[in-house]
Amino acid sequence: MSTFWAVRPRAVRLHLSDRYWYLRRCTSTIADVSKTSPPSPRAPPSFFKRNRGSIIWSSLALTFGLIGGNLVAHTMAPPAMPDPDSYEDKILMADLNKEIDNEFKVQILRGKCLGVARQLKGEEGGWVEVIPPSAEEPMLHPDNLMSNFRGAKGLGVERVFFDRTEKRLVAVIRFGPSLCGWPGVTHGGMLATELVEKMALTATLAENRGGALSEAAIPQRMPGTGTHAKMLAPTTYPDEPTHLSVSYVKPTYANNFYVVRVTPYYAPPDQSSRDIVPSEPSVGHEYVATLETMDGQICVKAKARFNPTKSFERVEGRIKEVARTNYTEFKDWLWPSRQKSTRI
């Protein structure tokens, strides 16, 4: 049966007219066109998408410009610090006093002021903390730096310690932002003046000028029985040094704590005064001071000579006079006949 339908003649097959095929082709084309909708037009990109690169780079440039400008402005012209004795300054001062009391060097020096070993041996002397006469009064006299530059923006806080045995002084001080000559760097004249004052204080305490140590030091206490040894700051102050030399080793930055060390200067035993170049007069008392960071790096070195006070010279004259009188009495006692015969 299948073979018949496969080989049947063309005349026997079902024949469709050309118009049928034409209409069929038209109908299928219209259906296909109606099924596929025309594409919708694309929406235009937003402003951010069209200028995305420019906006990102402009934002970055503006951000870094503002940050850099504020840093430069605060470095070159920092905001003003509060005035001394104001409410804001008292808050800053309380924080600075707490910070300096927690410094390791201050705690070590106050531990030395206890003088446990000397107390057990019954010896006097040793370390003592030099404090103002009262909490409101500045150190030393009213014309010093602590009076004129008080407050958190100046020389707000300091702790001074003096060794009565070896006649040396150690102070922990802080330089505020208003003491800068260059932004962030403390003025060199301020550093020199501060070192001169500390050397003058050492000379006053070491030479007992004007009775600086008389009835000033509180007896040393044992641990647990009282505070460490303290003494009031002297009221007398030596004149300006007759000789001063300052050497600046490295910059001293503000808003930091520093250590000032002052010791008496002793000429080397193998060096005579004739070998010193240039030649310097031997009259006076010399002191050497250094300004160091808290980790021991030296920033400034200074050396000064102070003339002996009149009271000190009078004491020396009395000693010489007593020695001469005792020597005369000793000669009269030792060789009375020879002295009498010589006088005749």
mmCIF file of C-alpha atoms in Angstrom:
data_model
loop_
_atom_site.group_PDB
_atom_site.id
_atom_site.type_symbol
_atom_site.label_atom_id
_atom_site.label_comp_id
_atom_site.label_asym_id
_atom_site.label_seq_id
_atom_site.Cartn_x
_atom_site.Cartn_y
_atom_site.Cartn_z
ATOM 1 C CA MET A 1 0.000 0.000 0.000
ATOM 2 C CA SER A 2 2.778 2.359 0.845
ATOM 3 C CA THR A 3 4.591 1.469 -2.300
ATOM 4 C CA PHE A 4 1.529 2.384 -4.289
ATOM 5 C CA TRP A 5 1.243 5.783 -2.726
ATOM 6 C CA ALA A 6 4.908 6.345 -3.247
ATOM 7 C CA VAL A 7 4.910 5.487 -6.945
ATOM 8 C CA ARG A 8 1.470 6.785 -7.820
ATOM 9 C CA PRO A 9 1.462 9.101 -10.783
ATOM 10 C CA ARG A 10 1.438 12.876 -10.360
ATOM 11 C CA ALA A 11 -2.066 13.119 -11.684
ATOM 12 C CA VAL A 12 -3.427 10.980 -8.919
ATOM 13 C CA ARG A 13 -1.737 13.047 -6.164
ATOM 14 C CA LEU A 14 -3.602 15.886 -4.347
ATOM 15 C CA HIS A 15 -2.869 19.066 -6.224
ATOM 16 C CA LEU A 16 -3.199 22.490 -4.549
ATOM 17 C CA SER A 17 -3.483 25.615 -6.583
ATOM 18 C CA ASP A 18 -0.914 28.387 -6.668
ATOM 19 C CA ARG A 19 -3.366 30.813 -5.061
ATOM 20 C CA TYR A 20 -3.607 28.530 -2.041
ATOM 21 C CA TRP A 21 0.101 28.570 -1.589
ATOM 22 C CA TYR A 22 0.163 32.352 -2.061
ATOM 23 C CA LEU A 23 -2.478 32.976 0.577
ATOM 24 C CA ARG A 24 -0.761 30.566 2.925
ATOM 25 C CA ARG A 25 2.514 32.385 2.552
ATOM 26 C CA CYS A 26 0.881 35.754 3.244
ATOM 27 C CA THR A 27 -0.975 34.446 6.285
ATOM 28 C CA SER A 28 2.146 32.952 7.846
ATOM 29 C CA THR A 29 4.109 36.183 7.300
ATOM 30 C CA ILE A 30 1.428 38.338 8.982
ATOM 31 C CA ALA A 31 1.246 35.951 11.962
ATOM 32 C CA ASP A 32 4.984 36.029 12.433
ATOM 33 C CA VAL A 33 5.050 39.820 12.294
ATOM 34 C CA SER A 34 2.224 40.137 14.837
ATOM 35 C CA LYS A 35 3.940 37.756 17.260
ATOM 36 C CA THR A 36 7.287 39.719 17.418
ATOM 37 C CA SER A 37 6.732 43.168 19.015
ATOM 38 C CA PRO A 38 8.969 46.008 17.894
ATOM 39 C CA PRO A 39 11.956 46.722 20.246
ATOM 40 C CA SER A 40 11.445 49.568 22.745
ATOM 41 C CA PRO A 41 13.839 52.514 22.479
ATOM 42 C CA ARG A 42 16.770 52.485 25.022
ATOM 43 C CA ALA A 43 16.543 54.988 27.889
ATOM 44 C CA PRO A 44 19.310 57.610 27.862
ATOM 45 C CA PRO A 45 22.073 57.045 30.527
ATOM 46 C CA SER A 46 21.900 59.068 33.731
ATOM 47 C CA PHE A 47 24.152 62.015 34.483
ATOM 48 C CA PHE A 48 26.235 60.000 36.964
ATOM 49 C CA LYS A 49 26.808 57.205 34.449
ATOM 50 C CA ARG A 50 27.730 59.617 31.695
ATOM 51 C CA ASN A 51 30.211 61.518 33.967
ATOM 52 C CA ARG A 52 31.189 58.770 36.375
ATOM 53 C CA GLY A 53 34.954 59.090 35.881
ATOM 54 C CA SER A 54 34.989 62.878 36.188
ATOM 55 C CA ILE A 55 32.856 62.822 39.341
ATOM 56 C CA ILE A 56 35.055 60.213 41.061
ATOM 57 C CA TRP A 57 38.315 61.998 40.303
ATOM 58 C CA SER A 58 36.881 65.382 41.276
ATOM 59 C CA SER A 59 35.638 63.987 44.612
ATOM 60 C CA LEU A 60 39.026 62.445 45.378
ATOM 61 C CA ALA A 61 40.838 65.667 44.519
ATOM 62 C CA LEU A 62 38.460 67.722 46.687
ATOM 63 C CA THR A 63 38.788 65.319 49.643
ATOM 64 C CA PHE A 64 42.580 65.209 49.589
ATOM 65 C CA GLY A 65 42.716 68.959 49.074
ATOM 66 C CA LEU A 66 40.583 69.633 52.146
ATOM 67 C CA ILE A 67 42.565 67.203 54.294
ATOM 68 C CA GLY A 68 45.924 68.585 53.165
ATOM 69 C CA GLY A 69 44.780 72.183 53.544
ATOM 70 C CA ASN A 70 43.546 71.619 57.095
ATOM 71 C CA LEU A 71 46.785 69.870 58.049
ATOM 72 C CA VAL A 72 48.882 72.714 56.679
ATOM 73 C CA ALA A 73 46.651 75.327 58.309
ATOM 74 C CA HIS A 74 46.793 73.624 61.715
ATOM 75 C CA THR A 75 50.556 73.220 61.398
ATOM 76 C CA MET A 76 51.344 76.757 60.268
ATOM 77 C CA ALA A 77 48.668 78.451 62.388
ATOM 78 C CA PRO A 78 47.294 76.060 65.034
ATOM 79 C CA PRO A 79 44.141 77.007 66.918
ATOM 80 C CA ALA A 80 44.683 79.308 69.854
ATOM 81 C CA MET A 81 45.164 77.712 73.250
ATOM 82 C CA PRO A 82 43.016 78.881 76.182
ATOM 83 C CA ASP A 83 44.226 81.766 78.298
ATOM 84 C CA PRO A 84 45.948 81.015 81.601
ATOM 85 C CA ASP A 85 43.686 80.490 84.615
ATOM 86 C CA SER A 86 40.610 80.067 82.412
ATOM 87 C CA TYR A 87 38.213 77.162 82.837
ATOM 88 C CA GLU A 88 39.527 75.350 79.767
ATOM 89 C CA ASP A 89 43.114 75.949 80.866
ATOM 90 C CA LYS A 90 42.438 74.502 84.308
ATOM 91 C CA ILE A 91 41.097 71.327 82.703
ATOM 92 C CA LEU A 92 44.205 71.012 80.528
ATOM 93 C CA MET A 93 46.485 71.768 83.480
ATOM 94 C CA ALA A 94 44.840 69.067 85.584
ATOM 95 C CA ASP A 95 45.419 66.564 82.798
ATOM 96 C CA LEU A 96 49.056 67.679 82.341
ATOM 97 C CA ASN A 97 49.768 67.436 86.080
ATOM 98 C CA LYS A 98 48.379 63.925 86.109
ATOM 99 C CA GLU A 99 50.438 63.015 83.051
ATOM 100 C CA ILE A 100 53.725 64.359 84.426
ATOM 101 C CA ASP A 101 53.167 62.653 87.789
ATOM 102 C CA ASN A 102 52.755 59.349 85.962
ATOM 103 C CA GLU A 103 56.048 59.763 84.092
ATOM 104 C CA PHE A 104 58.511 57.014 84.922
ATOM 105 C CA LYS A 105 61.422 59.399 85.578
ATOM 106 C CA VAL A 106 59.355 61.493 87.983
ATOM 107 C CA GLN A 107 58.330 58.412 89.927
ATOM 108 C CA ILE A 108 61.943 57.215 90.086
ATOM 109 C CA LEU A 109 63.185 60.585 91.350
ATOM 110 C CA ARG A 110 60.449 60.752 93.969
ATOM 111 C CA GLY A 111 61.476 57.298 95.058
ATOM 112 C CA LYS A 112 65.016 58.602 95.547
ATOM 113 C CA CYS A 113 63.606 61.436 97.633
ATOM 114 C CA LEU A 114 62.460 58.879 100.195
ATOM 115 C CA GLY A 115 66.108 58.364 101.163
ATOM 116 C CA VAL A 116 65.618 54.920 102.658
ATOM 117 C CA ALA A 117 69.299 54.002 102.730
ATOM 118 C CA ARG A 118 70.371 57.333 104.207
ATOM 119 C CA GLN A 119 67.568 57.238 106.740
ATOM 120 C CA LEU A 120 68.679 53.817 107.918
ATOM 121 C CA LYS A 121 72.277 55.021 108.205
ATOM 122 C CA GLY A 122 71.241 58.191 110.005
ATOM 123 C CA GLU A 123 72.719 60.389 107.274
ATOM 124 C CA GLU A 124 71.365 63.669 105.968
ATOM 125 C CA GLY A 125 71.234 65.033 102.459
ATOM 126 C CA GLY A 126 70.205 63.143 99.368
ATOM 127 C CA TRP A 127 67.511 63.938 96.854
ATOM 128 C CA VAL A 128 64.743 66.408 97.555
ATOM 129 C CA GLU A 129 61.919 67.797 95.423
ATOM 130 C CA VAL A 130 61.878 71.576 95.011
ATOM 131 C CA ILE A 131 58.318 72.884 95.135
ATOM 132 C CA PRO A 132 56.821 76.393 95.003
ATOM 133 C CA PRO A 133 55.905 78.052 98.302
ATOM 134 C CA SER A 134 52.232 77.360 97.530
ATOM 135 C CA ALA A 135 50.161 75.795 94.807
ATOM 136 C CA GLU A 136 49.223 79.193 93.369
ATOM 137 C CA GLU A 137 52.700 80.731 93.429
ATOM 138 C CA PRO A 138 55.109 79.980 90.574
ATOM 139 C CA MET A 139 58.568 78.562 90.981
ATOM 140 C CA LEU A 140 61.268 80.930 92.250
ATOM 141 C CA HIS A 141 60.506 84.634 91.897
ATOM 142 C CA PRO A 142 57.694 86.418 89.989
ATOM 143 C CA ASP A 143 59.961 87.420 87.089
ATOM 144 C CA ASN A 144 60.883 83.932 85.955
ATOM 145 C CA LEU A 145 59.580 81.973 82.987
ATOM 146 C CA MET A 146 57.059 79.967 84.988
ATOM 147 C CA SER A 147 55.333 83.218 85.967
ATOM 148 C CA ASN A 148 55.296 84.833 82.539
ATOM 149 C CA PHE A 149 54.520 81.697 80.536
ATOM 150 C CA ARG A 150 52.182 79.835 82.845
ATOM 151 C CA GLY A 151 49.291 77.775 81.592
ATOM 152 C CA ALA A 152 48.982 74.804 79.272
ATOM 153 C CA LYS A 153 50.164 76.835 76.291
ATOM 154 C CA GLY A 154 53.480 77.760 77.938
ATOM 155 C CA LEU A 155 55.598 76.289 80.724
ATOM 156 C CA GLY A 156 52.604 74.887 82.504
ATOM 157 C CA VAL A 157 54.029 72.021 84.514
ATOM 158 C CA GLU A 158 57.456 70.972 85.736
ATOM 159 C CA ARG A 159 58.955 68.832 88.479
ATOM 160 C CA VAL A 160 62.344 69.831 89.928
ATOM 161 C CA PHE A 161 64.596 67.582 92.023
ATOM 162 C CA PHE A 162 67.897 68.474 93.694
ATOM 163 C CA ASP A 163 70.625 66.225 95.075
ATOM 164 C CA ARG A 164 71.988 67.933 98.193
ATOM 165 C CA THR A 165 74.951 65.567 98.355
ATOM 166 C CA GLU A 166 76.360 65.881 94.835
ATOM 167 C CA LYS A 167 74.871 69.346 94.166
ATOM 168 C CA ARG A 168 73.108 68.402 90.948
ATOM 169 C CA LEU A 169 69.624 69.155 89.659
ATOM 170 C CA VAL A 170 67.200 67.198 87.478
ATOM 171 C CA ALA A 171 63.965 68.719 86.182
ATOM 172 C CA VAL A 172 61.173 67.328 84.016
ATOM 173 C CA ILE A 173 59.515 70.147 82.067
ATOM 174 C CA ARG A 174 57.082 70.608 79.203
ATOM 175 C CA PHE A 175 57.179 73.211 76.443
ATOM 176 C CA GLY A 176 53.768 74.384 75.241
ATOM 177 C CA PRO A 177 52.749 75.336 71.692
ATOM 178 C CA SER A 178 52.953 79.097 72.307
ATOM 179 C CA LEU A 179 56.741 78.882 72.800
ATOM 180 C CA CYS A 180 57.460 78.010 69.166
ATOM 181 C CA GLY A 181 59.665 80.118 66.935
ATOM 182 C CA TRP A 182 59.071 77.827 63.947
ATOM 183 C CA PRO A 183 55.830 75.811 63.738
ATOM 184 C CA GLY A 184 56.160 72.892 66.112
ATOM 185 C CA VAL A 185 59.727 73.749 67.203
ATOM 186 C CA THR A 186 60.444 75.513 70.501
ATOM 187 C CA HIS A 187 62.280 78.836 70.204
ATOM 188 C CA GLY A 188 66.017 78.658 70.863
ATOM 189 C CA GLY A 189 65.987 81.725 73.096
ATOM 190 C CA MET A 190 63.363 80.100 75.291
ATOM 191 C CA LEU A 191 65.521 76.998 75.636
ATOM 192 C CA ALA A 192 68.596 79.043 76.551
ATOM 193 C CA THR A 193 66.656 81.082 79.115
ATOM 194 C CA GLU A 194 65.203 77.943 80.679
ATOM 195 C CA LEU A 195 68.641 76.340 80.994
ATOM 196 C CA VAL A 196 70.072 79.528 82.522
ATOM 197 C CA GLU A 197 67.289 79.578 85.119
ATOM 198 C CA LYS A 198 67.877 75.969 86.043
ATOM 199 C CA MET A 199 71.630 76.571 86.361
ATOM 200 C CA ALA A 200 70.936 79.634 88.500
ATOM 201 C CA LEU A 201 68.628 77.569 90.705
ATOM 202 C CA THR A 202 71.338 74.940 91.048
ATOM 203 C CA ALA A 203 73.875 77.617 91.994
ATOM 204 C CA THR A 204 71.470 78.996 94.588
ATOM 205 C CA LEU A 205 70.857 75.609 96.166
ATOM 206 C CA ALA A 206 74.418 74.311 95.881
ATOM 207 C CA GLU A 207 76.059 77.410 97.348
ATOM 208 C CA ASN A 208 73.250 78.090 99.832
ATOM 209 C CA ARG A 209 72.866 81.647 98.614
ATOM 210 C CA GLY A 210 70.785 83.655 101.018
ATOM 211 C CA GLY A 211 70.171 80.653 103.243
ATOM 212 C CA ALA A 212 68.260 78.756 100.581
ATOM 213 C CA LEU A 213 68.546 75.462 102.437
ATOM 214 C CA SER A 214 68.034 76.743 105.952
ATOM 215 C CA GLU A 215 64.924 75.150 107.438
ATOM 216 C CA ALA A 216 63.639 74.483 103.935
ATOM 217 C CA ALA A 217 63.961 70.728 103.632
ATOM 218 C CA ILE A 218 61.451 68.467 105.308
ATOM 219 C CA PRO A 219 63.153 65.507 107.016
ATOM 220 C CA GLN A 220 63.191 62.401 104.878
ATOM 221 C CA ARG A 221 60.515 59.858 105.621
ATOM 222 C CA MET A 222 60.451 56.116 105.570
ATOM 223 C CA PRO A 223 58.182 54.445 102.972
ATOM 224 C CA GLY A 224 54.651 54.191 104.250
ATOM 225 C CA THR A 225 55.129 56.799 106.995
ATOM 226 C CA GLY A 226 54.777 59.974 104.907
ATOM 227 C CA THR A 227 55.566 61.688 101.666
ATOM 228 C CA HIS A 228 58.975 62.059 100.078
ATOM 229 C CA ALA A 229 61.433 64.801 101.049
ATOM 230 C CA LYS A 230 60.492 68.263 99.789
ATOM 231 C CA MET A 231 61.861 71.761 100.097
ATOM 232 C CA LEU A 232 60.511 75.172 99.230
ATOM 233 C CA ALA A 233 61.966 77.011 96.288
ATOM 234 C CA PRO A 234 64.445 79.728 97.326
ATOM 235 C CA THR A 235 63.432 83.352 97.065
ATOM 236 C CA THR A 236 66.888 84.724 96.239
ATOM 237 C CA TYR A 237 68.236 84.464 92.745
ATOM 238 C CA PRO A 238 71.767 85.057 91.407
ATOM 239 C CA ASP A 239 72.599 87.706 88.861
ATOM 240 C CA GLU A 240 72.954 87.025 85.168
ATOM 241 C CA PRO A 241 75.812 84.651 84.343
ATOM 242 C CA THR A 242 79.104 86.300 83.477
ATOM 243 C CA HIS A 243 79.721 83.702 80.808
ATOM 244 C CA LEU A 244 77.248 81.604 78.841
ATOM 245 C CA SER A 245 77.684 79.210 75.938
ATOM 246 C CA VAL A 246 74.817 77.299 74.313
ATOM 247 C CA SER A 247 75.043 74.556 71.713
ATOM 248 C CA TYR A 248 71.923 73.367 69.876
ATOM 249 C CA VAL A 249 72.277 69.717 68.882
ATOM 250 C CA LYS A 250 68.825 68.905 67.477
ATOM 251 C CA PRO A 251 65.373 70.544 67.314
ATOM 252 C CA THR A 252 63.248 70.627 70.441
ATOM 253 C CA TYR A 253 59.620 70.021 69.544
ATOM 254 C CA ALA A 254 56.738 71.536 71.480
ATOM 255 C CA ASN A 255 54.004 69.664 73.352
ATOM 256 C CA ASN A 256 56.523 67.174 74.719
ATOM 257 C CA PHE A 257 58.208 66.486 78.045
ATOM 258 C CA TYR A 258 61.964 66.980 78.385
ATOM 259 C CA VAL A 259 64.602 66.428 81.064
ATOM 260 C CA VAL A 260 67.017 69.160 82.213
ATOM 261 C CA ARG A 261 70.178 68.029 84.000
ATOM 262 C CA VAL A 262 72.504 70.499 85.727
ATOM 263 C CA THR A 263 75.801 69.542 87.350
ATOM 264 C CA PRO A 264 78.750 71.575 88.654
ATOM 265 C CA TYR A 265 81.623 71.828 86.212
ATOM 266 C CA TYR A 266 85.023 70.715 87.384
ATOM 267 C CA ALA A 267 88.084 71.255 85.217
ATOM 268 C CA PRO A 268 90.003 68.085 84.351
ATOM 269 C CA PRO A 269 92.856 67.485 86.806
ATOM 270 C CA ASP A 270 95.427 67.183 84.018
ATOM 271 C CA GLN A 271 94.445 70.495 82.434
ATOM 272 C CA SER A 272 95.707 73.752 83.899
ATOM 273 C CA SER A 273 94.132 77.148 83.381
ATOM 274 C CA ARG A 274 96.973 78.129 81.066
ATOM 275 C CA ASP A 275 96.076 75.329 78.651
ATOM 276 C CA ILE A 276 92.454 76.457 78.283
ATOM 277 C CA VAL A 277 91.858 78.228 74.951
ATOM 278 C CA PRO A 278 90.576 80.864 75.093
ATOM 279 C CA SER A 279 91.831 81.694 78.568
ATOM 280 C CA GLU A 280 89.016 82.130 81.065
ATOM 281 C CA PRO A 281 89.133 83.774 84.495
ATOM 282 C CA SER A 282 89.026 81.327 87.360
ATOM 283 C CA VAL A 283 86.718 83.492 89.491
ATOM 284 C CA GLY A 284 83.184 82.145 89.718
ATOM 285 C CA HIS A 285 81.332 78.855 89.756
ATOM 286 C CA GLU A 286 80.576 77.003 86.545
ATOM 287 C CA TYR A 287 77.659 74.704 85.793
ATOM 288 C CA VAL A 288 76.860 72.494 82.831
ATOM 289 C CA ALA A 289 73.271 71.860 81.712
ATOM 290 C CA THR A 290 71.757 69.568 79.104
ATOM 291 C CA LEU A 291 68.255 69.380 77.687
ATOM 292 C CA GLU A 292 67.326 65.807 76.816
ATOM 293 C CA THR A 293 64.335 63.940 75.505
ATOM 294 C CA MET A 294 62.647 61.399 77.716
ATOM 295 C CA ASP A 295 64.648 58.629 76.039
ATOM 296 C CA GLY A 296 67.996 60.343 76.703
ATOM 297 C CA GLN A 297 68.759 62.089 73.395
ATOM 298 C CA ILE A 298 70.511 65.431 73.960
ATOM 299 C CA CYS A 299 68.899 68.440 72.261
ATOM 300 C CA VAL A 300 70.733 71.416 73.836
ATOM 301 C CA LYS A 301 73.947 71.844 75.820
ATOM 302 C CA ALA A 302 74.806 74.898 77.909
ATOM 303 C CA LYS A 303 77.551 76.084 80.224
ATOM 304 C CA ALA A 304 77.407 79.132 82.501
ATOM 305 C CA ARG A 305 79.538 80.828 85.131
ATOM 306 C CA PHE A 306 78.076 82.768 88.049
ATOM 307 C CA ASN A 307 79.973 85.158 90.261
ATOM 308 C CA PRO A 308 80.133 84.180 93.930
ATOM 309 C CA THR A 309 77.751 86.097 96.145
ATOM 310 C CA LYS A 310 78.944 88.680 98.644
ATOM 311 C CA SER A 311 77.870 86.504 101.536
ATOM 312 C CA PHE A 312 79.919 83.655 100.145
ATOM 313 C CA GLU A 313 82.933 85.942 99.788
ATOM 314 C CA ARG A 314 82.463 87.133 103.373
ATOM 315 C CA VAL A 315 82.449 83.540 104.570
ATOM 316 C CA GLU A 316 85.670 82.899 102.677
ATOM 317 C CA GLY A 317 87.200 86.018 104.246
ATOM 318 C CA ARG A 318 86.211 84.894 107.708
ATOM 319 C CA ILE A 319 87.739 81.482 107.104
ATOM 320 C CA LYS A 320 90.987 83.046 105.968
ATOM 321 C CA GLU A 321 91.021 85.421 108.931
ATOM 322 C CA VAL A 322 90.369 82.650 111.427
ATOM 323 C CA ALA A 323 93.011 80.469 109.815
ATOM 324 C CA ARG A 324 95.574 83.290 109.970
ATOM 325 C CA THR A 325 94.791 83.969 113.651
ATOM 326 C CA ASN A 326 95.021 80.302 114.527
ATOM 327 C CA TYR A 327 98.311 80.025 112.665
ATOM 328 C CA THR A 328 99.753 82.995 114.604
ATOM 329 C CA GLU A 329 98.657 81.502 117.911
ATOM 330 C CA PHE A 330 100.110 78.180 116.889
ATOM 331 C CA LYS A 331 103.501 79.752 116.118
ATOM 332 C CA ASP A 332 103.513 81.607 119.436
ATOM 333 C CA TRP A 333 102.749 78.412 121.266
ATOM 334 C CA LEU A 334 105.312 76.348 119.372
ATOM 335 C CA TRP A 335 108.276 78.757 119.451
ATOM 336 C CA PRO A 336 107.560 81.378 122.119
ATOM 337 C CA SER A 337 111.214 82.296 122.799
ATOM 338 C CA ARG A 338 112.120 82.535 119.128
ATOM 339 C CA GLN A 339 109.041 84.616 118.340
ATOM 340 C CA LYS A 340 109.820 87.021 121.173
ATOM 341 C CA SER A 341 113.472 87.329 120.229
ATOM 342 C CA THR A 342 112.539 87.912 116.619
ATOM 343 C CA ARG A 343 110.069 90.612 117.539
ATOM 344 C CA ILE A 344 112.674 92.372 119.682
#
